[in-house]
Amino acid sequence: MKYSLLSASTSTKATDCLVLGVWTKNKLTAQAAAVDKLLNGEINRIVGSGDVTGKIGDSLFMHPMTGNAKRILLVGCGDEGALDARNYRKVINATIKAILKSTAKDAVLALAELPLKDRDPAWAITLLVQECDNCTYQYDHTKSKKKPAHALKAIAITTPADANRKAMTEALKAGESIAVGVSAAKELGNLPGNICTPTYLADTAVKLAGQYKSLTTKVLNEKQMEKLGMGSLLSVSAGSKEEAKLIVIEYKGAVKTESKPYVLVGKGITFDTGGISLKPGLGMDEMKYDMCGAASVIGTMTAVAELGLAINVIGVIAAAENMPSGKATKPGDIVTSMSGQTIEILNTDAEGRLVLCDALTYVERFKPKTVIDIATLTGAAVATFGDQTSALLSSHQPLADELLGISQQTLDFVWQLPLWEEYQSLLDSNFADIANIGGPRAGTITAACFLSRFTKKYHWAHLDIAGTAWLSGAQKGATGRPVPLLVEYLRRQKA
Ligand code: BES
Ligand code: MN
Ligand code: ZN
């Protein structure tokens, strides 16, 4: 999709589809009223007919007899003066879905100018681009017949007449960069486990570094990880024919090259059978998505490189396949992590924390400003938050507060769970320093408690994206979350 900006006065530009908002009670938005004048009241007549209600997301095509727009899509924006960020997102979604059903090859959207109660026009532009890309994403990597491409190829976004051009252009670039990152994350997530292996993730990261000068990728193999003492990570890949990889993607954007980096760590289990603690069969295919944390790291690094942020960022991916076999780790086995702490593996299906803990120890060497790990870690997070909200746990409240604020801003929601000391004893083991499970209760919290034992040397936050990284059912597919949240977090940081 090609995106461009138009100053408001040019909404008379020739187009296949001009999108205008209408309020409830038959009221036109300012943009619709301006066009209505040019069309001698044609819009008002149709709105007056009652065929378009103004309800959020309701829409109606009209084909005006005069003017430069082949068609006009009237889209409901709710009560005048009451449009907020969440409803604006619904309006954008409804708009794109309606346009995609038509044969329009281009569209002019006069929606980012709408008065939003809680956001500015720059935000409206960024979100619009993100949502348009979200709606037009199509997976066909493993389809023998590719879906026909959408007719819609170009979207022009009108901007308020008094808007700051530079801010609008930056907002557009931000939306495009986030969209590229989200698409990359979706694509990796959707690939099946027999294609997207740890080696495939590593190759993808190496290729990415070939595309952007600011990125370099280093890949550690199992032998190198053994030398580092990563007995915990390696216990997960022990049962698999696929070699585990530790992937390190470095972005250098800070003027002072030695500036301390922001670090992202992604769980990259390219398939999670549960190992010897085998999962039940129903729905197990969805465990190809158990690398969505890793995918979000790759997506975010892509967006950061696109944006050319003036900070240093390092993305680390702990990639492995969790399989049962004669060589697989067994319940009761005890391994030694890179930190030196011994771990009693009581359940081989709690493997995410086992790969992450060694990656979290590894990143100490970077003396990070902050570390955020992203992981499809617990079924309990799905039970708690469903598919709307990622779980946030952190040992550093200012970092948690920052992420909570950004999540409200970006609508890429997270919500905090406690990481209190009182939960730690659930991980006690009679035979090792720590057990890898904390029993059936408070699963998301005890998983984070486990990780917290390995993150004492820096400011750390953990995002459990088990519920948000992909959708199930008829709309099964990766969401690319939480790339929007992570990119916005990094955009706000200083070197
Ligand atoms: N990848 C799963 C978590 C998961 C389950 C994500 C379902 C999304 C949907 C993780 O490796 C896992 O199996 N966790 C176990 C931990 C338990 C054994 C302590 C879980 O949540 O059941
Ligand atoms: Mn598991
Ligand atoms: Zn898993």
Short mmCIF file of C-alpha atoms and ligand atoms in Angstrom, two decimals, residues 267 272 274 279 290 322 348-351, ligand 2:
data_model
loop_
_atom_site.label_atom_id
_atom_site.label_comp_id
_atom_site.label_asym_id
_atom_site.label_seq_id
_atom_site.Cartn_x
_atom_site.Cartn_y
_atom_site.Cartn_z
CA LYS A 267 10.87 -16.52 23.36
CA ASP A 272 6.00 -26.54 21.61
CA GLY A 274 5.31 -29.91 25.70
CA LYS A 279 0.45 -31.51 25.52
CA ASP A 290 5.14 -20.21 20.46
CA ASN A 322 10.44 -28.51 22.31
CA THR A 348 9.07 -30.06 30.41
CA ASP A 349 6.12 -28.03 29.10
CA ALA A 350 7.29 -25.05 31.15
CA GLU A 351 10.10 -24.65 28.61
MN MN B 2 5.17 -25.36 26.93
#
